């Protein structure tokens, strides 16, 4: 168990645009352990793992794997040696079935044709062996993120991986899905696999990892055993100071009515009733937390308010006016902001420079113009302030947003949406994939917005986040409002859980 499986020594990585992502990094992983790789957004975690997997070339340094120098020329080599990686952003083909995705590039053949029966059987068997419950015939575009994750893991296992690299696998999972994943990872560990696990969540790391290596600013801070370490010690190790994830906030003082959602209904194209007679009110100066197991209508609620759907019924009354049926543009112009859940799909334009992403929502109005023309000096003054205020790690705001680390992309979206001075802010999973330091900062910003009299709808799968921030809490279950608590301190996590799981439901208000 104590044999070294992997040793990365003095790894330096300079990207072609001059960004130094890793500086003299060292990482040693023992066979059969679960090793956590932690560190702030942009610390260089994904880069280091891409180097190991052969996706990126190192600028300097040496890698030893199973005692021999690893000179992988690309990921095909790494896979052949038993190294597998599940990326931070999934790489599945949505239009294909699960089994087709899993065997992509290694299809069993019957003559010149793909042996479909054999492929399905192979996927089914491997899934069973590792207790990964997925239907090989399901179309990937239709399954939940939790299941997609399993498909990615299955893909890696089927290629014979002994060392699995999981880049923030839990960032997109619900607490329940996370626990399920952990059981599977422990099972893999028992069967002799080694796992490198990237996460920002200290509690998760404490639950399943043996050792932690921390990176900060591209350098190694060190490695420590998890056993006997406290949460405070680990967080200090990570950010170099104590971060206590708690919010300092005064009692709320609710102002006048800002938003009233009345009997909102929405049925998806597939015929699923995603919103089922949803009604609630939001006042100025109020943070309304929306709790729920993912996929119970929270996303649809946000999107319906923000003008995504043409066929929603009911009313969304904002400052006295029904905005249901208005376009996203019109809704934005009324002073509503939205931080979407999926920052890659709807949050950032990867091929647009960082500055463009930061101001894209206000590029058409007068603020950035001098006599009708875009004033680039003004724009850069503004983007520089945002980059500083939100601690977005980038060398130059002219770089493409796609080159940012996952967490820094999220910060770009948050900075843009918070800075447009909205009256109503809808924040959907605002701290997903965000490091503890930045998490604390975003929580503070949300409370600041509230204290400035804004209304906030906070959607989060992280119950701790909902409990910490919200003044009032609404629980969604299967598209309907299962419970509402005007005063969030009147309810605890355990009680919320019952409503989330549909074990309990408040009587509808008369
Ligand atoms: N393809 C690229 N080209 C240029 N710079 C890049 C590229 N990919 C990443 N970077 C930069 O390298 C640094 C490290 O990024 P990396 O993605 O490794 O961070 P991370 O630790 O995984 O962060 P997060 O927790 O946010 O995912 C960042 O400054 C990032 O902007
Ligand atoms: Mg990353």
Coordinates of C-alpha atoms and ligand atoms in Angstrom, one line a residue:
X1 CA 0.0 0.0 0.0
X2 CA 2.9 2.3 0.6
X3 CA 4.5 1.8 -2.8
X4 CA 4.8 5.0 -4.8
X5 CA 2.7 4.8 -8.0
X6 CA 3.3 8.3 -9.3
X7 CA 6.0 10.9 -8.8
X8 CA 5.8 14.2 -10.6
X9 CA 8.9 16.2 -10.0
X10 CA 9.7 19.9 -10.7
X11 CA 6.9 20.3 -13.1
X12 CA 6.7 23.6 -14.8
X13 CA 4.1 24.6 -17.4
X14 CA 4.1 27.8 -19.4
X15 CA 1.2 28.1 -21.8
X16 CA 1.9 29.6 -25.2
X17 CA 0.4 32.9 -24.2
X18 CA 2.9 33.2 -21.4
X19 CA 0.7 32.1 -18.4
X20 CA 2.8 30.1 -15.9
X21 CA 0.3 27.6 -14.7
X22 CA 2.7 25.3 -12.8
X23 CA 6.0 26.3 -11.2
X24 CA 8.3 23.6 -9.9
X25 CA 5.4 21.4 -8.7
X26 CA 5.9 18.1 -6.9
X27 CA 3.3 15.4 -6.4
X28 CA 3.7 11.9 -5.0
X29 CA 0.8 9.5 -5.0
X30 CA 0.9 6.0 -3.4
X31 CA -0.6 3.0 -4.9
X32 CA -4.1 2.3 -3.7
X33 CA -4.8 5.6 -2.1
X34 CA -7.3 8.4 -2.8
X35 CA -5.2 11.5 -3.0
X36 CA -6.8 15.0 -3.0
X37 CA -5.5 17.8 -5.1
X38 CA -6.8 21.1 -3.7
X39 CA -6.1 24.8 -4.1
X40 CA -7.7 28.0 -5.2
X41 CA -9.2 28.7 -8.6
X42 CA -6.5 29.0 -11.1
X43 CA -3.9 27.3 -8.8
X44 CA -2.9 24.9 -11.6
X45 CA -4.7 21.7 -10.6
X46 CA -6.4 20.9 -13.9
X47 CA -3.2 21.9 -15.8
X48 CA -1.1 19.5 -13.7
X49 CA -3.5 16.7 -14.3
X50 CA -3.7 17.4 -18.1
X51 CA 0.1 17.0 -18.2
X52 CA -0.1 13.7 -16.4
X53 CA -2.8 12.5 -18.8
X54 CA -0.8 13.7 -21.8
X55 CA -3.3 16.3 -22.9
X56 CA -0.8 19.1 -22.3
X57 CA 2.9 19.1 -22.7
X58 CA 5.0 20.1 -19.7
X59 CA 7.6 22.8 -20.2
X60 CA 10.0 21.2 -17.6
X61 CA 10.1 18.4 -15.1
X62 CA 9.9 14.6 -14.9
X63 CA 7.1 12.2 -14.2
X64 CA 7.7 8.7 -12.9
X65 CA 4.9 6.2 -13.1
X66 CA 5.3 2.6 -11.7
X67 CA 8.9 3.3 -11.2
X68 CA 9.7 4.2 -14.8
X69 CA 10.0 7.6 -16.4
X70 CA 6.7 8.4 -18.1
X71 CA 7.2 10.0 -21.5
X72 CA 3.6 9.9 -22.6
X73 CA 3.2 11.5 -26.0
X74 CA -0.5 12.2 -25.7
X75 CA -3.4 10.7 -23.9
X76 CA -3.5 7.6 -26.0
X77 CA -0.2 6.6 -24.4
X78 CA -1.4 7.5 -20.9
X79 CA -4.5 5.3 -21.4
X80 CA -2.3 2.4 -22.6
X81 CA -0.3 2.7 -19.3
X82 CA -3.5 2.6 -17.2
X83 CA -4.1 6.3 -16.5
X84 CA -7.6 7.6 -17.0
X85 CA -9.1 11.1 -16.6
X86 CA -12.6 12.5 -16.2
X87 CA -12.4 16.1 -17.1
X88 CA -13.8 19.1 -15.2
X89 CA -16.1 19.7 -18.2
X90 CA -17.6 16.5 -19.5
X91 CA -16.7 15.4 -23.0
X92 CA -19.6 13.1 -23.9
X93 CA -21.5 13.2 -27.1
X94 CA -25.1 14.1 -26.2
X95 CA -26.7 12.6 -29.3
X96 CA -25.2 9.2 -28.7
X97 CA -26.3 6.4 -26.4
X98 CA -24.5 5.6 -23.3
X99 CA -22.8 2.4 -24.7
X100 CA -21.8 4.3 -27.8
X101 CA -20.1 6.9 -25.8
X102 CA -18.4 4.4 -23.6
X103 CA -16.9 2.4 -26.4
X104 CA -16.1 5.4 -28.7
X105 CA -12.8 4.8 -30.4
X106 CA -12.5 1.2 -29.1
X107 CA -15.5 -0.5 -30.7
X108 CA -15.5 -4.3 -30.8
X109 CA -15.6 -5.4 -34.4
X110 CA -17.3 -8.2 -36.3
X111 CA -15.5 -8.1 -39.6
X112 CA -15.5 -4.5 -40.7
X113 CA -18.6 -3.7 -38.7
X114 CA -19.1 -2.7 -35.1
X115 CA -20.4 -5.6 -33.0
X116 CA -23.2 -3.8 -31.3
X117 CA -24.4 -6.7 -29.1
X118 CA -21.0 -7.3 -27.8
X119 CA -20.5 -3.6 -27.1
X120 CA -23.7 -3.3 -25.1
X121 CA -22.8 -6.5 -23.2
X122 CA -19.3 -5.2 -22.4
X123 CA -20.7 -1.9 -21.1
X124 CA -23.4 -3.7 -19.1
X125 CA -20.9 -6.1 -17.5
X126 CA -18.4 -3.4 -16.5
X127 CA -21.2 -1.3 -15.1
X128 CA -22.3 -4.2 -13.0
X129 CA -18.8 -5.1 -11.9
X130 CA -18.2 -1.6 -10.4
X131 CA -21.8 -1.1 -9.3
X132 CA -22.3 1.9 -11.6
X133 CA -26.0 1.9 -12.3
X134 CA -26.5 3.1 -15.9
X135 CA -28.6 2.0 -18.8
X136 CA -26.3 1.3 -21.8
X137 CA -29.2 2.2 -24.1
X138 CA -30.1 5.6 -22.7
X139 CA -29.3 8.7 -24.8
X140 CA -26.7 10.7 -23.0
X141 CA -28.5 14.0 -23.7
X142 CA -31.5 12.8 -21.7
X143 CA -29.7 11.7 -18.5
X144 CA -28.8 13.7 -15.4
X145 CA -25.3 15.0 -14.7
X146 CA -24.9 12.4 -12.0
X147 CA -25.4 9.7 -14.5
X148 CA -23.2 11.4 -17.0
X149 CA -20.5 11.3 -14.5
X150 CA -20.9 7.6 -14.1
X151 CA -20.7 7.2 -17.9
X152 CA -17.4 9.1 -17.8
X153 CA -16.0 6.9 -15.1
X154 CA -17.2 3.8 -16.9
X155 CA -15.4 4.9 -20.0
X156 CA -12.2 5.3 -18.1
X157 CA -12.5 1.9 -16.3
X158 CA -13.3 0.1 -19.6
X159 CA -10.0 1.3 -20.9
X160 CA -8.3 -0.5 -18.1
X161 CA -7.4 2.6 -15.9
X162 CA -5.6 1.8 -12.7
X163 CA -5.0 5.4 -11.8
X164 CA -8.1 7.6 -12.1
X165 CA -8.0 11.3 -12.2
X166 CA -11.3 13.0 -11.3
X167 CA -11.3 16.7 -11.9
X168 CA -14.0 18.2 -9.6
X169 CA -16.4 15.3 -10.0
X170 CA -18.7 16.5 -7.3
X171 CA -19.0 20.1 -8.3
X172 CA -22.1 19.2 -10.4
X173 CA -23.6 16.6 -8.1
X174 CA -26.3 16.8 -5.4
X175 CA -25.3 15.7 -1.9
X176 CA -27.1 12.4 -2.5
X177 CA -25.3 11.7 -5.8
X178 CA -22.0 12.7 -4.1
X179 CA -22.4 10.1 -1.4
X180 CA -23.2 7.5 -4.1
X181 CA -20.1 8.4 -6.0
X182 CA -18.0 8.1 -2.8
X183 CA -19.2 4.6 -2.2
X184 CA -18.1 3.7 -5.7
X185 CA -14.8 5.3 -5.3
X186 CA -14.1 3.4 -2.1
X187 CA -15.1 0.2 -3.9
X188 CA -12.6 1.1 -6.6
X189 CA -10.0 1.7 -4.0
X190 CA -10.7 -1.7 -2.4
X191 CA -10.2 -3.3 -5.8
X192 CA -6.7 -1.8 -6.1
X193 CA -7.3 1.4 -8.0
X194 CA -5.6 4.7 -7.2
X195 CA -7.5 7.9 -7.4
X196 CA -6.6 11.5 -7.7
X197 CA -9.5 13.6 -6.6
X198 CA -9.8 17.3 -7.2
X199 CA -12.4 19.2 -5.0
X200 CA -12.9 22.5 -3.3
X201 CA -14.9 21.0 -0.6
X202 CA -12.9 20.2 2.5
X203 CA -15.6 18.0 4.1
X204 CA -15.7 15.8 1.1
X205 CA -11.9 15.4 1.0
X206 CA -11.9 14.5 4.7
X207 CA -14.5 11.9 4.1
X208 CA -12.7 9.8 1.5
X209 CA -9.1 10.9 1.0
X210 CA -5.9 9.6 2.5
X211 CA -3.6 12.5 1.7
X212 CA -4.0 16.1 0.4
X213 CA -1.6 18.0 -1.8
X214 CA -2.3 21.7 -2.0
X215 CA -1.3 24.0 -4.9
X216 CA -1.2 27.8 -4.5
X217 CA -0.4 30.2 -7.4
X218 CA 1.0 27.4 -9.5
X219 CA 3.4 26.1 -6.8
X220 CA 3.2 23.2 -4.3
X221 CA 2.4 24.2 -0.8
X222 CA 2.8 20.6 0.5
X223 CA 1.2 17.3 1.2
X224 CA -0.5 16.3 4.5
X225 CA -2.3 13.2 5.7
X226 CA -6.0 13.7 6.2
X227 CA -6.2 11.5 9.3
X228 CA -6.2 13.7 12.4
X229 CA -6.4 17.0 10.4
X230 CA -9.1 19.4 11.3
X231 CA -11.2 21.4 8.8
X232 CA -9.6 24.6 10.0
X233 CA -6.1 23.2 9.5
X234 CA -6.9 22.1 6.0
X235 CA -8.5 25.4 5.0
X236 CA -5.6 27.3 6.4
X237 CA -3.2 25.1 4.4
X238 CA -5.2 25.8 1.3
X239 CA -5.6 29.6 1.3
X240 CA -2.9 30.6 3.8
X241 CA -5.4 32.1 6.2
X242 CA -8.4 31.0 8.2
X243 CA -11.6 30.9 6.2
X244 CA -14.7 30.2 8.1
X245 CA -17.6 29.8 5.7
X246 CA -20.1 31.8 7.7
X247 CA -21.9 34.9 6.7
X248 CA -21.9 38.0 8.8
X249 CA -25.3 39.6 8.2
X250 CA -27.7 41.8 10.0
X251 CA -31.4 41.0 10.4
X252 CA -33.2 41.7 7.1
X253 CA -35.5 44.6 6.6
X254 CA -37.9 43.7 3.9
X255 CA -39.0 46.6 1.7
X256 CA -41.9 46.8 -0.8
X257 CA -43.0 43.9 -3.0
X258 CA -40.6 43.4 -5.9
X259 CA -41.7 40.2 -7.6
X260 CA -44.8 38.1 -7.4
X261 CA -44.9 34.7 -9.1
X262 CA -48.5 33.5 -9.5
X263 CA -49.6 30.1 -10.5
X264 CA -46.6 29.5 -12.8
X265 CA -46.8 26.4 -14.9
X266 CA -44.4 25.0 -17.5
X267 CA -44.3 21.8 -19.3
X268 CA -41.1 20.7 -21.1
X269 CA -41.0 19.6 -24.7
X270 CA -40.8 16.0 -23.5
X271 CA -44.1 16.6 -21.7
X272 CA -42.7 16.7 -18.2
X273 CA -44.5 19.1 -15.9
X274 CA -41.4 21.1 -14.6
X275 CA -43.3 23.9 -12.9
X276 CA -46.6 23.0 -11.2
X277 CA -48.7 25.9 -9.9
X278 CA -45.7 27.8 -8.4
X279 CA -46.6 30.9 -6.4
X280 CA -44.4 33.0 -4.1
X281 CA -43.5 36.6 -3.4
X282 CA -40.2 38.4 -3.1
X283 CA -39.6 41.8 -1.4
X284 CA -36.8 44.3 -1.7
X285 CA -34.0 43.5 0.7
X286 CA -34.9 39.8 0.8
X287 CA -32.8 36.8 0.0
X288 CA -35.1 33.9 -0.9
X289 CA -33.3 30.6 -1.0
X290 CA -34.7 27.9 -3.2
X291 CA -33.8 24.5 -1.9
X292 CA -34.4 21.2 -3.6
X293 CA -32.8 18.1 -5.0
X294 CA -31.5 19.0 -8.4
X295 CA -34.0 18.5 -11.2
X296 CA -37.1 19.4 -9.3
X297 CA -38.0 22.6 -11.2
X298 CA -35.4 25.0 -9.7
X299 CA -33.7 25.6 -13.1
X300 CA -37.0 26.0 -14.9
X301 CA -38.2 28.4 -12.3
X302 CA -35.2 30.7 -12.9
X303 CA -35.4 30.3 -16.6
X304 CA -39.1 31.0 -16.7
X305 CA -38.7 34.2 -14.8
X306 CA -35.9 35.2 -17.1
X307 CA -37.8 34.8 -20.3
X308 CA -36.5 31.5 -21.6
X309 CA -39.9 29.9 -22.3
X310 CA -42.6 31.0 -24.7
X311 CA -45.2 28.5 -23.4
X312 CA -45.2 29.0 -19.6
X313 CA -48.5 30.0 -18.1
X314 CA -49.5 32.0 -15.0
X315 CA -48.0 35.4 -14.2
X316 CA -44.6 36.8 -13.2
X317 CA -45.3 40.3 -11.8
X318 CA -42.2 42.4 -11.5
X319 CA -42.8 45.9 -10.0
X320 CA -46.5 45.7 -10.9
X321 CA -46.0 44.5 -14.5
X322 CA -46.5 41.0 -15.9
X323 CA -43.2 40.2 -17.6
X324 CA -44.1 36.6 -18.6
X325 CA -43.8 36.5 -22.4
X326 CA -41.1 39.2 -22.6
X327 CA -37.8 38.5 -24.2
X328 CA -34.6 37.9 -22.3
X329 CA -33.3 41.3 -23.6
X330 CA -36.4 43.1 -22.4
X331 CA -36.2 41.4 -19.0
X332 CA -32.5 42.4 -18.6
X333 CA -33.4 46.0 -19.4
X334 CA -35.9 46.0 -16.6
X335 CA -33.1 45.4 -14.2
X336 CA -33.1 41.7 -13.7
X337 CA -29.8 39.7 -13.7
X338 CA -29.2 36.0 -14.0
X339 CA -26.2 33.9 -13.1
X340 CA -26.9 30.7 -14.9
X341 CA -26.1 27.2 -13.6
X342 CA -24.2 26.0 -16.6
X343 CA -21.5 28.6 -17.2
X344 CA -20.0 26.9 -20.2
X345 CA -23.2 26.5 -22.1
X346 CA -24.9 29.7 -21.3
X347 CA -22.6 31.8 -19.1
X348 CA -19.5 32.6 -21.0
X349 CA -18.6 32.8 -24.7
X350 CA -15.3 30.9 -24.7
X351 CA -14.1 32.4 -28.0
X352 CA -14.6 36.0 -26.9
X353 CA -12.0 37.9 -24.8
X354 CA -12.4 38.2 -21.1
X355 CA -13.3 41.9 -21.3
X356 CA -16.0 41.2 -23.9
X357 CA -17.6 38.6 -21.6
X358 CA -17.5 41.0 -18.7
X359 CA -19.4 43.8 -20.4
X360 CA -21.5 41.9 -22.9
X361 CA -24.7 42.6 -21.1
X362 CA -24.3 46.4 -21.3
X363 CA -22.4 46.8 -24.5
X364 CA -25.5 48.2 -26.2
X365 CA -26.4 50.9 -23.7
X366 CA -24.8 54.3 -23.3
X367 CA -22.5 53.5 -20.3
X368 CA -19.6 52.3 -22.4
X369 CA -19.9 54.7 -25.3
X370 CA -18.7 58.2 -26.1
X371 CA -20.9 59.7 -28.8
X372 CA -22.4 56.4 -30.0
X373 CA -18.9 54.8 -30.4
X374 CA -17.5 52.1 -28.0
X375 CA -15.1 53.8 -25.7
X376 CA -12.4 51.2 -25.2
X377 CA -10.6 53.2 -22.5
X378 CA -13.8 53.3 -20.5
X379 CA -14.4 49.6 -21.1
X380 CA -10.9 48.6 -19.9
X381 CA -11.2 50.8 -16.8
X382 CA -14.4 49.0 -16.0
X383 CA -13.1 45.5 -16.7
X384 CA -9.9 46.1 -14.7
X385 CA -11.9 47.1 -11.7
X386 CA -14.1 44.0 -12.0
X387 CA -11.1 41.7 -12.4
X388 CA -9.5 43.2 -9.3
X389 CA -12.7 43.3 -7.2
X390 CA -13.7 39.7 -8.1
X391 CA -10.1 38.4 -8.0
X392 CA -10.4 36.9 -11.5
X393 CA -7.0 35.3 -12.2
X394 CA -5.9 36.3 -15.6
X395 CA -2.8 37.9 -17.1
X396 CA -4.6 40.0 -19.6
X397 CA -8.2 40.8 -20.2
X398 CA -7.6 40.4 -23.9
X399 CA -7.2 36.6 -23.5
X400 CA -10.0 34.4 -24.6
X401 CA -12.4 33.4 -21.8
X402 CA -12.0 29.7 -22.7
X403 CA -8.4 29.8 -21.3
X404 CA -9.6 30.7 -17.8
X405 CA -9.7 28.0 -15.2
X406 CA -13.1 26.6 -14.4
X407 CA -13.6 28.7 -11.2
X408 CA -12.4 31.9 -12.9
X409 CA -14.9 31.5 -15.7
X410 CA -17.6 31.4 -13.0
X411 CA -16.2 34.5 -11.5
X412 CA -16.5 36.3 -14.8
X413 CA -20.2 35.5 -15.0
X414 CA -20.7 36.6 -11.4
X415 CA -18.8 39.8 -11.9
X416 CA -20.8 40.7 -15.0
X417 CA -24.2 40.0 -13.5
X418 CA -23.5 41.6 -10.1
X419 CA -22.0 44.8 -11.7
X420 CA -24.9 45.7 -13.9
X421 CA -26.7 47.0 -10.8
X422 CA -29.8 44.8 -11.0
X423 CA -32.9 45.3 -8.9
X424 CA -33.6 41.6 -9.0
X425 CA -30.8 39.0 -9.0
X426 CA -31.3 35.4 -9.8
X427 CA -28.3 33.4 -8.8
X428 CA -28.3 29.7 -9.8
X429 CA -25.6 27.7 -8.1
X430 CA -23.4 30.8 -7.7
X431 CA -20.5 29.2 -5.9
X432 CA -20.3 25.9 -7.7
X433 CA -16.6 25.1 -8.5
X434 CA -15.5 28.2 -6.6
X435 CA -12.7 28.0 -4.0
X436 CA -13.3 28.8 -0.3
X437 CA -11.8 32.2 -0.5
X438 CA -13.9 33.3 -3.4
X439 CA -16.9 31.6 -2.0
X440 CA -16.7 33.8 1.1
X441 CA -16.4 36.8 -1.2
X442 CA -19.4 35.9 -3.3
X443 CA -21.5 35.3 -0.2
X444 CA -20.5 38.8 1.1
X445 CA -21.5 40.3 -2.3
X446 CA -24.9 38.7 -2.1
X447 CA -25.5 40.0 1.3
X448 CA -24.3 43.5 0.2
X449 CA -26.8 43.4 -2.6
X450 CA -29.6 42.6 -0.2
X451 CA -28.6 45.4 2.2
X452 CA -28.7 47.7 -0.8
X453 CA -32.3 46.9 -1.2
X454 CA -32.1 44.4 -4.0
X455 CA -34.2 41.3 -4.2
X456 CA -32.3 38.0 -4.6
X457 CA -33.4 34.5 -5.6
X458 CA -30.7 32.1 -4.6
X459 CA -31.0 28.6 -6.1
X460 CA -28.5 26.1 -4.7
X461 CA -28.1 22.4 -4.3
X462 CA -25.8 23.1 -1.4
X463 CA -28.1 23.1 1.6
X464 CA -25.4 24.7 3.7
X465 CA -25.3 27.7 1.3
X466 CA -29.1 28.0 1.4
X467 CA -29.2 27.9 5.2
X468 CA -26.4 30.4 5.6
X469 CA -27.5 33.0 3.2
X470 CA -31.3 33.0 2.9
X471 CA -33.7 35.2 4.9
X472 CA -36.6 33.0 3.6
X473 CA -36.6 29.5 2.1
X474 CA -38.8 27.9 -0.5
X475 CA -38.5 24.2 -1.1
X476 CA -39.2 22.7 -4.5
X477 CA -40.2 19.1 -5.1
X478 CA -41.3 17.7 -8.4
X479 CA -42.1 21.1 -9.8
X480 CA -44.3 22.4 -7.0
X481 CA -43.6 24.4 -3.8
X482 CA -43.4 21.8 -1.1
X483 CA -42.8 24.4 1.7
X484 CA -42.1 28.0 2.4
X485 CA -40.5 29.5 5.5
X486 CA -40.7 33.3 5.8
X487 CA -38.0 33.1 8.5
X488 CA -35.3 30.7 7.6
X489 CA -34.1 30.3 11.2
X490 CA -37.4 28.5 11.9
X491 CA -36.3 25.4 10.0
X492 CA -33.3 23.1 10.1
X493 CA -31.5 21.0 7.5
X494 CA -33.2 17.8 8.6
X495 CA -36.6 19.3 8.2
X496 CA -35.8 20.8 4.8
X497 CA -34.6 17.4 3.7
X498 CA -38.0 15.9 4.3
X499 CA -39.7 18.4 2.1
X500 CA -37.0 18.1 -0.5
X501 CA -37.5 14.4 -0.7
X502 CA -41.3 14.6 -0.9
X503 CA -41.8 13.0 2.5
X504 CA -43.6 16.1 3.7
X505 CA -45.6 18.9 2.1
X506 CA -47.2 22.0 3.5
X507 CA -50.8 22.6 2.9
X508 CA -51.4 25.1 0.1
X509 CA -52.1 28.6 1.3
X510 CA -55.7 29.7 0.9
Ligands
LIG1 N1 -5.3 26.7 -22.5 C1 -4.8 27.6 -21.7 N2 -4.1 28.7 -22.2 C2 -3.6 29.6 -21.4 N3 -3.8 29.7 -20.1 C3 -4.5 28.7 -19.5 C4 -5.0 27.6 -20.3 N4 -5.6 26.8 -19.5 C5 -5.5 27.3 -18.2 N5 -4.8 28.4 -18.3 C6 -4.4 29.3 -17.1 O1 -3.5 28.5 -16.3 C7 -3.8 28.8 -14.9 C8 -4.2 27.5 -14.1 O2 -5.4 27.0 -14.6 P1 -6.0 25.6 -14.2 O3 -7.2 25.4 -15.0 O4 -5.0 24.6 -14.1 O5 -6.5 26.0 -12.7 P2 -7.3 25.1 -11.6 O6 -6.5 25.0 -10.4 O7 -7.8 23.9 -12.2 O8 -8.5 26.1 -11.2 P3 -10.1 25.8 -10.9 O9 -10.3 25.5 -9.5 O10 -10.7 27.2 -11.2 O11 -10.6 24.8 -11.9 C9 -4.9 29.8 -14.9 O12 -4.3 31.1 -14.8 C10 -5.5 29.7 -16.3 O13 -6.1 30.9 -16.7
LIG2 MG1 -9.7 23.2 -12.8

